[in-house]
Amino acid sequence: MTVWTPTDDGFADLSSHDTFMNGSPHNTFARLRRDDPISWTGWDGGEGFWNIVRHADITELNRNWQVMSSARGIRMEDQTYEEYLARRTFQETDPPEHMKTRMKVGKAFSRPVVADFEDQIRALCQPILDEALEMGTFDATKIIARKLPMMMLGQILGTPEEDLPWLVEKGDALIANTDPDFTDHVLDKMQTDEYRMMPFNSPAGAELFDYAKELLAKKNAAGDTSGVLHYILQPDKDGNVMPENEFRNFFCLLVAAGNDTTRYSIAAGLQAMCHQPELLGQMQEGGDVWATAPDEIIRWATPALYFRRTARCDHEIHGKTIREGDKVLYWWASANRDETMFENPNRVDLMRSPNRHMSFGQGGPHVCLGMHLARLEVRVLFEELVKRVKLIEPAGPHKFLRSNFVGGIKELPVTLQAK
């Protein structure tokens, strides 16, 4: 059986968004893991950066925030310190500051709280799958993968349902700001200082800022405490409240990241089912597969391709010296296909266990807040899907985002046949 996997010729330019339009350059990552695990990439768009590609190295460095800091940004783009302060969320802070915000919102995303969403998620899946099965052939990213996390986003934020399509559109423009299919303000093709203080240097950030301010005013006037926003605006033990600018940045993060991780994991799982037909049968058999399948689908997807750190001090690794102030990229996309950690890493194995993938940034202080929700949404969506279909197959070529930060299939033509 042939298993689909992206290929590339030669060493891919990891600084180029165009490189990732055919999926992650897994052959390049494999060569780097084997021959040059700590490599340097020069970049015309700014300062160059180090690539960390082995699972073991990323695991070791990810927990060492005293050496590798998040407090200069999480993407490869350069920022002035003024821009960093204006744009940052708690993702771009280190402990102990990071933990103060995390403790405020952590309860809302804890495993017990998220578990209570299961029936709600299952109910949301029904009309989504009804529409898909009625269409037969459709874009699965648009019709299935995009809709479930969008609807859950409204529940998490406590926003009006009619606002959700607009919010997701702006979230796409924000986090996929290098893809002309999602924004007219393509980051690497425009020179402007107008939005340099906005999240991701995007006009969508300004629009989401305005929306967040208006939404908060309406909720306060109505005494509405629904959604996670209520948690993050509560005073801490010292009576401090999150400043307005920080709140708006956090709101933008929830809109963008809260949608993309699940959407692109679902899309990747559907794409895998198209090219490994046995996955459908394994899911339909049920049982233990549902304890492991969500993490394997999320490993396969790796929606966040990398996160950046900045060296606080000189650090030697594999005979090379990373200098203080250097940018360092942890390539989750490479770690999740590391053959020393995963047997047959370019194949989806729904029973893979243990599965120490790094899609959620595990092992460090910045582990993804929404990981329990993402796992639950992925599991429930696929449980409901396989109850109702007897065949899923590709109906045309799929397309990836133009982004070296967000790994996602933006178009996925498929055909479903109902049982």
Short mmCIF file of C-alpha atoms in Angstrom, two decimals, residues 222 335 365:
data_model
loop_
_atom_site.label_atom_id
_atom_site.label_comp_id
_atom_site.label_asym_id
_atom_site.label_seq_id
_atom_site.Cartn_x
_atom_site.Cartn_y
_atom_site.Cartn_z
CA ALA A 222 -25.85 42.71 30.79
CA ALA A 335 10.11 16.37 16.05
CA PRO A 365 5.78 25.92 30.68
#
